[in-house]
mmCIF file of C-alpha atoms in Angstrom:
data_model
loop_
_atom_site.group_PDB
_atom_site.id
_atom_site.type_symbol
_atom_site.label_atom_id
_atom_site.label_comp_id
_atom_site.label_asym_id
_atom_site.label_seq_id
_atom_site.Cartn_x
_atom_site.Cartn_y
_atom_site.Cartn_z
ATOM 1 C CA UNK A 105 25.348 -40.086 -20.571
ATOM 2 C CA UNK A 106 22.304 -38.041 -20.508
ATOM 3 C CA UNK A 107 21.638 -36.030 -23.473
ATOM 4 C CA UNK A 108 22.186 -32.196 -23.246
ATOM 5 C CA UNK A 109 19.474 -29.832 -24.074
ATOM 6 C CA UNK A 110 20.191 -27.011 -26.574
ATOM 7 C CA UNK A 111 20.919 -23.898 -24.664
ATOM 8 C CA UNK A 112 17.687 -21.882 -25.741
ATOM 9 C CA UNK A 113 15.558 -24.849 -24.493
ATOM 10 C CA UNK A 114 17.114 -24.818 -21.205
ATOM 11 C CA UNK A 115 16.423 -21.138 -21.173
ATOM 12 C CA UNK A 116 12.769 -21.368 -21.959
ATOM 13 C CA UNK A 117 11.098 -21.925 -18.520
ATOM 14 C CA UNK A 118 13.142 -18.962 -17.052
ATOM 15 C CA UNK A 119 11.824 -16.760 -19.699
ATOM 16 C CA UNK A 120 8.447 -17.985 -19.438
ATOM 17 C CA UNK A 121 8.471 -17.292 -15.870
ATOM 18 C CA UNK A 122 9.898 -13.811 -16.363
ATOM 19 C CA UNK A 123 6.983 -13.203 -18.860
ATOM 20 C CA UNK A 124 4.363 -14.255 -16.199
ATOM 21 C CA UNK A 125 5.779 -12.031 -13.621
ATOM 22 C CA UNK A 126 5.811 -9.039 -16.067
ATOM 23 C CA UNK A 127 2.254 -9.655 -16.928
ATOM 24 C CA UNK A 128 1.105 -10.039 -13.285
ATOM 25 C CA UNK A 129 3.092 -6.849 -12.518
ATOM 26 C CA UNK A 130 1.075 -4.919 -15.211
ATOM 27 C CA UNK A 131 -2.276 -6.528 -14.136
ATOM 28 C CA UNK A 132 -1.475 -5.111 -10.451
ATOM 29 C CA UNK A 133 -0.658 -1.609 -11.508
ATOM 30 C CA UNK A 134 -3.724 -1.735 -14.044
ATOM 31 C CA UNK A 135 -6.218 -3.465 -11.642
ATOM 32 C CA UNK A 136 -4.978 -2.768 -8.138
ATOM 33 C CA UNK A 137 -6.866 -4.915 -5.518
ATOM 34 C CA UNK A 138 -9.066 -3.258 -3.016
ATOM 35 C CA UNK A 139 -10.609 -4.692 0.215
ATOM 36 C CA UNK A 140 -14.037 -3.514 1.072
ATOM 37 C CA UNK A 141 -14.631 -3.764 4.843
ATOM 38 C CA UNK A 142 -17.291 -2.740 7.405
ATOM 39 C CA UNK A 143 -19.830 -4.051 9.692
ATOM 40 C CA UNK A 144 -22.976 -6.142 8.438
ATOM 41 C CA UNK A 145 -25.517 -3.886 6.905
ATOM 42 C CA UNK A 146 -23.565 -0.768 6.333
ATOM 43 C CA UNK A 147 -23.969 -1.129 2.449
ATOM 44 C CA UNK A 148 -20.479 -2.619 1.311
ATOM 45 C CA UNK A 149 -21.896 -4.836 -1.404
ATOM 46 C CA UNK A 150 -24.440 -1.978 -2.601
ATOM 47 C CA UNK A 151 -21.588 0.358 -2.872
ATOM 48 C CA UNK A 152 -19.485 -1.904 -4.760
ATOM 49 C CA UNK A 153 -22.219 -2.995 -7.136
ATOM 50 C CA UNK A 154 -22.683 0.777 -7.750
ATOM 51 C CA UNK A 155 -19.232 1.406 -8.639
ATOM 52 C CA UNK A 156 -18.902 -1.825 -10.920
ATOM 53 C CA UNK A 157 -22.165 -1.295 -12.729
ATOM 54 C CA UNK A 158 -23.204 -4.679 -11.444
ATOM 55 C CA UNK A 159 -26.929 -4.760 -11.921
ATOM 56 C CA UNK A 160 -28.942 -6.005 -8.880
ATOM 57 C CA UNK A 161 -32.310 -5.346 -6.856
ATOM 58 C CA UNK A 162 -32.676 -1.848 -5.300
ATOM 59 C CA UNK A 163 -35.954 -2.404 -3.282
ATOM 60 C CA UNK A 164 -35.954 -1.769 0.348
ATOM 61 C CA UNK A 165 -36.559 -5.524 0.810
ATOM 62 C CA UNK A 166 -33.820 -6.498 -1.336
ATOM 63 C CA UNK A 167 -31.624 -4.232 0.071
ATOM 64 C CA UNK A 168 -32.392 -5.576 3.573
ATOM 65 C CA UNK A 169 -31.460 -8.932 2.265
ATOM 66 C CA UNK A 170 -28.316 -8.037 0.545
ATOM 67 C CA UNK A 171 -24.869 -8.875 1.628
ATOM 68 C CA UNK A 172 -23.023 -12.461 1.940
ATOM 69 C CA UNK A 173 -21.697 -14.494 4.308
ATOM 70 C CA UNK A 174 -18.420 -15.125 1.913
ATOM 71 C CA UNK A 175 -15.986 -12.897 0.393
ATOM 72 C CA UNK A 176 -17.386 -11.495 -2.778
ATOM 73 C CA UNK A 177 -15.334 -10.593 -5.866
ATOM 74 C CA UNK A 178 -16.158 -7.631 -8.343
ATOM 75 C CA UNK A 179 -14.318 -6.012 -11.067
ATOM 76 C CA UNK A 180 -14.708 -2.401 -12.332
ATOM 77 C CA UNK A 181 -13.077 -1.822 -15.977
ATOM 78 C CA UNK A 182 -12.685 1.657 -16.628
ATOM 79 C CA UNK A 183 -10.952 3.782 -19.409
ATOM 80 C CA UNK A 184 -7.410 2.970 -20.815
ATOM 81 C CA UNK A 185 -7.339 -0.637 -19.887
ATOM 82 C CA UNK A 186 -7.349 0.305 -16.075
ATOM 83 C CA UNK A 187 -9.775 -0.832 -13.283
ATOM 84 C CA UNK A 188 -10.177 -2.199 -9.747
ATOM 85 C CA UNK A 189 -10.505 -5.575 -8.244
ATOM 86 C CA UNK A 190 -12.689 -5.400 -5.280
ATOM 87 C CA UNK A 191 -12.866 -8.038 -2.471
ATOM 88 C CA UNK A 192 -15.973 -7.368 -0.340
ATOM 89 C CA UNK A 193 -15.108 -8.846 3.225
ATOM 90 C CA UNK A 194 -18.301 -10.297 5.017
ATOM 91 C CA UNK A 195 -19.575 -8.410 8.152
ATOM 92 C CA UNK A 196 -19.020 -8.912 11.821
ATOM 93 C CA UNK A 197 -21.610 -11.625 12.233
ATOM 94 C CA UNK A 198 -20.417 -13.957 9.515
ATOM 95 C CA UNK A 199 -18.315 -17.082 10.456
ATOM 96 C CA UNK A 200 -15.967 -16.359 7.460
ATOM 97 C CA UNK A 201 -15.116 -12.789 8.321
ATOM 98 C CA UNK A 202 -11.789 -13.420 10.174
ATOM 99 C CA UNK A 203 -10.512 -15.749 7.446
ATOM 100 C CA UNK A 204 -11.536 -13.283 4.765
ATOM 101 C CA UNK A 205 -9.616 -10.425 6.474
ATOM 102 C CA UNK A 206 -6.571 -12.628 6.983
ATOM 103 C CA UNK A 207 -6.619 -13.356 3.170
ATOM 104 C CA UNK A 208 -6.945 -9.628 1.954
ATOM 105 C CA UNK A 209 -4.314 -8.277 4.785
ATOM 106 C CA UNK A 210 -1.930 -11.016 5.223
ATOM 107 C CA UNK A 211 -2.162 -13.974 2.469
ATOM 108 C CA UNK A 212 -2.640 -11.658 -0.612
ATOM 109 C CA UNK A 213 -2.438 -8.147 0.500
ATOM 110 C CA UNK A 214 -4.467 -5.558 -1.153
ATOM 111 C CA UNK A 215 -3.225 -2.313 -2.685
ATOM 112 C CA UNK A 216 -6.000 -0.191 -1.115
ATOM 113 C CA UNK A 217 -8.939 -0.246 1.387
ATOM 114 C CA UNK A 218 -12.355 1.086 1.206
ATOM 115 C CA UNK A 219 -13.644 1.076 4.911
ATOM 116 C CA UNK A 220 -17.386 1.882 5.073
ATOM 117 C CA UNK A 221 -19.243 3.438 7.728
ATOM 118 C CA UNK A 222 -22.682 4.699 8.078
ATOM 119 C CA UNK A 223 -22.919 6.951 11.373
ATOM 120 C CA UNK A 224 -24.946 4.326 13.156
ATOM 121 C CA UNK A 225 -27.481 3.712 10.108
ATOM 122 C CA UNK A 226 -26.280 0.180 9.268
ATOM 123 C CA UNK A 227 -29.311 -1.994 8.321
ATOM 124 C CA UNK A 228 -30.005 -4.329 11.303
ATOM 125 C CA UNK A 229 -29.369 -8.017 10.339
ATOM 126 C CA UNK A 230 -30.749 -10.954 11.979
ATOM 127 C CA UNK A 231 -28.589 -13.729 13.125
ATOM 128 C CA UNK A 232 -28.656 -17.644 12.979
ATOM 129 C CA UNK A 233 -29.548 -17.664 9.034
ATOM 130 C CA UNK A 234 -32.865 -15.894 9.447
ATOM 131 C CA UNK A 235 -33.719 -13.385 7.003
ATOM 132 C CA UNK A 236 -35.096 -9.817 6.797
ATOM 133 C CA UNK A 237 -34.210 -6.655 8.649
ATOM 134 C CA UNK A 238 -33.921 -6.408 12.519
ATOM 135 C CA UNK A 239 -34.754 -3.624 14.855
ATOM 136 C CA UNK A 240 -31.499 -1.883 16.131
ATOM 137 C CA UNK A 241 -30.627 1.198 18.125
ATOM 138 C CA UNK A 242 -28.492 3.897 16.655
ATOM 139 C CA UNK A 243 -26.144 3.984 19.552
ATOM 140 C CA UNK A 244 -25.782 0.458 19.671
ATOM 141 C CA UNK A 245 -24.763 0.310 15.880
ATOM 142 C CA UNK A 246 -22.366 3.257 16.317
ATOM 143 C CA UNK A 247 -20.733 1.102 19.245
ATOM 144 C CA UNK A 248 -20.492 -2.026 16.922
ATOM 145 C CA UNK A 249 -19.083 -0.029 14.146
ATOM 146 C CA UNK A 250 -16.178 1.173 16.242
ATOM 147 C CA UNK A 251 -15.593 -2.309 17.483
ATOM 148 C CA UNK A 252 -15.594 -3.593 13.792
ATOM 149 C CA UNK A 253 -13.033 -0.785 12.789
ATOM 150 C CA UNK A 254 -10.751 -1.725 15.782
ATOM 151 C CA UNK A 255 -10.407 -5.452 14.369
ATOM 152 C CA UNK A 256 -9.897 -4.355 10.746
ATOM 153 C CA UNK A 257 -7.386 -1.499 11.688
ATOM 154 C CA UNK A 258 -5.080 -3.775 13.509
ATOM 155 C CA UNK A 259 -4.832 -5.819 10.237
ATOM 156 C CA UNK A 260 -4.338 -2.889 8.140
ATOM 157 C CA UNK A 261 -1.505 -1.660 10.201
ATOM 158 C CA UNK A 262 0.371 -4.936 10.320
ATOM 159 C CA UNK A 263 -0.092 -5.110 6.605
ATOM 160 C CA UNK A 264 1.373 -1.424 5.906
ATOM 161 C CA UNK A 265 4.542 -2.216 8.195
ATOM 162 C CA UNK A 266 5.431 -5.372 6.004
ATOM 163 C CA UNK A 267 5.229 -3.976 2.805
ATOM 164 C CA UNK A 268 7.846 -1.420 1.084
ATOM 165 C CA UNK A 269 5.284 0.647 -0.671
ATOM 166 C CA UNK A 270 2.407 3.042 0.765
ATOM 167 C CA UNK A 271 -1.058 1.566 1.410
ATOM 168 C CA UNK A 272 -4.082 3.858 0.904
ATOM 169 C CA UNK A 273 -7.276 3.889 2.957
ATOM 170 C CA UNK A 274 -10.547 5.631 2.292
ATOM 171 C CA UNK A 275 -13.144 5.747 4.904
ATOM 172 C CA UNK A 276 -16.444 5.954 3.253
ATOM 173 C CA UNK A 277 -19.241 7.559 4.919
ATOM 174 C CA UNK A 278 -22.356 6.004 3.276
ATOM 175 C CA UNK A 279 -26.251 6.541 3.601
ATOM 176 C CA UNK A 280 -25.531 10.271 3.861
ATOM 177 C CA UNK A 281 -29.132 10.875 2.643
ATOM 178 C CA UNK A 282 -30.105 9.967 6.171
ATOM 179 C CA UNK A 283 -28.147 12.867 7.744
ATOM 180 C CA UNK A 284 -27.950 15.048 4.810
ATOM 181 C CA UNK A 285 -27.809 18.431 6.867
ATOM 182 C CA UNK A 286 -24.933 17.337 8.855
ATOM 183 C CA UNK A 287 -22.698 15.677 6.384
ATOM 184 C CA UNK A 288 -19.650 17.809 6.650
ATOM 185 C CA UNK A 289 -19.757 17.512 10.571
ATOM 186 C CA UNK A 290 -20.066 13.791 10.394
ATOM 187 C CA UNK A 291 -17.255 13.304 7.788
ATOM 188 C CA UNK A 292 -15.209 15.379 10.230
ATOM 189 C CA UNK A 293 -16.069 12.908 12.968
ATOM 190 C CA UNK A 294 -14.669 10.078 11.000
ATOM 191 C CA UNK A 295 -11.398 11.997 10.170
ATOM 192 C CA UNK A 296 -8.008 11.929 11.855
ATOM 193 C CA UNK A 297 -7.402 14.307 14.510
ATOM 194 C CA UNK A 298 -11.196 14.941 15.022
ATOM 195 C CA UNK A 299 -10.999 13.983 18.755
ATOM 196 C CA UNK A 300 -13.994 11.119 18.439
ATOM 197 C CA UNK A 301 -13.568 7.622 19.249
ATOM 198 C CA UNK A 302 -13.353 6.626 15.686
ATOM 199 C CA UNK A 303 -10.833 9.646 14.878
ATOM 200 C CA UNK A 304 -8.600 8.572 17.988
ATOM 201 C CA UNK A 305 -8.408 4.987 16.385
ATOM 202 C CA UNK A 306 -7.416 6.473 12.919
ATOM 203 C CA UNK A 307 -4.672 8.466 14.830
ATOM 204 C CA UNK A 308 -3.350 5.255 16.434
ATOM 205 C CA UNK A 309 -3.493 3.394 13.100
ATOM 206 C CA UNK A 310 -1.343 6.171 11.503
ATOM 207 C CA UNK A 311 1.200 6.024 14.452
ATOM 208 C CA UNK A 312 1.562 2.366 14.241
ATOM 209 C CA UNK A 313 1.784 2.101 10.449
ATOM 210 C CA UNK A 314 3.771 5.408 9.759
ATOM 211 C CA UNK A 315 2.341 8.477 8.069
ATOM 212 C CA UNK A 316 4.816 7.759 5.236
ATOM 213 C CA UNK A 317 3.243 4.118 4.553
ATOM 214 C CA UNK A 318 -0.452 4.887 4.983
ATOM 215 C CA UNK A 319 -2.668 7.431 3.514
ATOM 216 C CA UNK A 320 -6.071 8.391 4.698
ATOM 217 C CA UNK A 321 -8.915 9.976 2.973
ATOM 218 C CA UNK A 322 -12.764 10.389 4.472
ATOM 219 C CA UNK A 323 -15.488 10.804 1.727
ATOM 220 C CA UNK A 324 -19.107 10.796 1.955
ATOM 221 C CA UNK A 325 -21.140 8.685 -0.512
ATOM 222 C CA UNK A 326 -24.757 7.838 -1.138
ATOM 223 C CA UNK A 327 -25.499 4.718 -3.170
ATOM 224 C CA UNK A 328 -29.162 4.417 -3.003
ATOM 225 C CA UNK A 329 -32.015 6.815 -3.123
ATOM 226 C CA UNK A 330 -35.461 6.113 -1.798
ATOM 227 C CA UNK A 331 -38.353 8.221 -3.035
ATOM 228 C CA UNK A 332 -38.395 11.635 -1.628
ATOM 229 C CA UNK A 333 -34.677 11.530 -0.633
ATOM 230 C CA UNK A 334 -33.356 14.956 0.167
ATOM 231 C CA UNK A 335 -30.236 14.038 -1.794
ATOM 232 C CA UNK A 336 -30.718 14.392 -5.515
ATOM 233 C CA UNK A 337 -29.470 11.993 -8.209
ATOM 234 C CA UNK A 338 -26.976 14.740 -9.218
ATOM 235 C CA UNK A 339 -25.457 15.185 -5.992
ATOM 236 C CA UNK A 340 -25.512 11.045 -5.429
ATOM 237 C CA UNK A 341 -23.452 11.059 -8.522
ATOM 238 C CA UNK A 342 -21.045 13.683 -7.577
ATOM 239 C CA UNK A 343 -20.257 12.029 -4.489
ATOM 240 C CA UNK A 344 -19.636 8.595 -6.289
ATOM 241 C CA UNK A 345 -17.521 10.540 -9.144
ATOM 242 C CA UNK A 346 -15.426 12.028 -6.305
ATOM 243 C CA UNK A 347 -14.723 8.478 -4.621
ATOM 244 C CA UNK A 348 -13.840 7.012 -8.179
ATOM 245 C CA UNK A 349 -11.400 10.067 -8.973
ATOM 246 C CA UNK A 350 -9.798 9.696 -5.634
ATOM 247 C CA UNK A 351 -9.073 6.002 -5.800
ATOM 248 C CA UNK A 352 -7.777 6.435 -9.518
ATOM 249 C CA UNK A 353 -5.264 9.168 -8.199
ATOM 250 C CA UNK A 354 -4.324 6.909 -5.185
ATOM 251 C CA UNK A 355 -3.734 4.005 -7.633
ATOM 252 C CA UNK A 356 -1.803 6.151 -10.239
ATOM 253 C CA UNK A 357 -4.325 5.624 -13.044
ATOM 254 C CA UNK A 358 -4.319 9.621 -13.660
#
């Protein structure tokens, strides 16, 4: 006859499992996962490096080479043992992009999304493994930006309708030093109800996901300042602090 284990020993695996679930729940609340999406050259990696304090090159040449063909992971540690785990999804000309989108929106759904746009000022990137910046037209970049958002928006909607808690989305309008006189107008053009092609797709996303399941914010940001920039370092820091504060609010950190 098989030897019976003591009752406390039999209960140990279940207790350990519950303990792991509890720790995982605390981690997700204190360090929610954030997908960072957007087309190639829009400034995703630079933005996240700035938010996380990740040291990296800031020369124009280095910035033109920044980015990755694979999903990048970053962690921001803030006060009171809280922070964010960022998942930077590769841009639209990376072969690994669709797999990364599936991972963050289906396999391991994120808690929030930063979708980065640049009003057509994304840095042109060469294809087929060649390095350096490429010459591009702004209207072409705007069109590619919209196509990129359409693909991402469908995945956000699919994720939002499957879950039982709200998802938050912040459209981050970056590189505002390149259109500093029109920042408010540009931000409005990326907002729901604006009547622009991007705004119309945001309206469609909110209708598909349900307004109660998806919150949408649109905020301007400038991560990098070149010499003689019309945006001051103080204004840049204000933009970043506003974004950080809103993310903290959306994640229940404050």
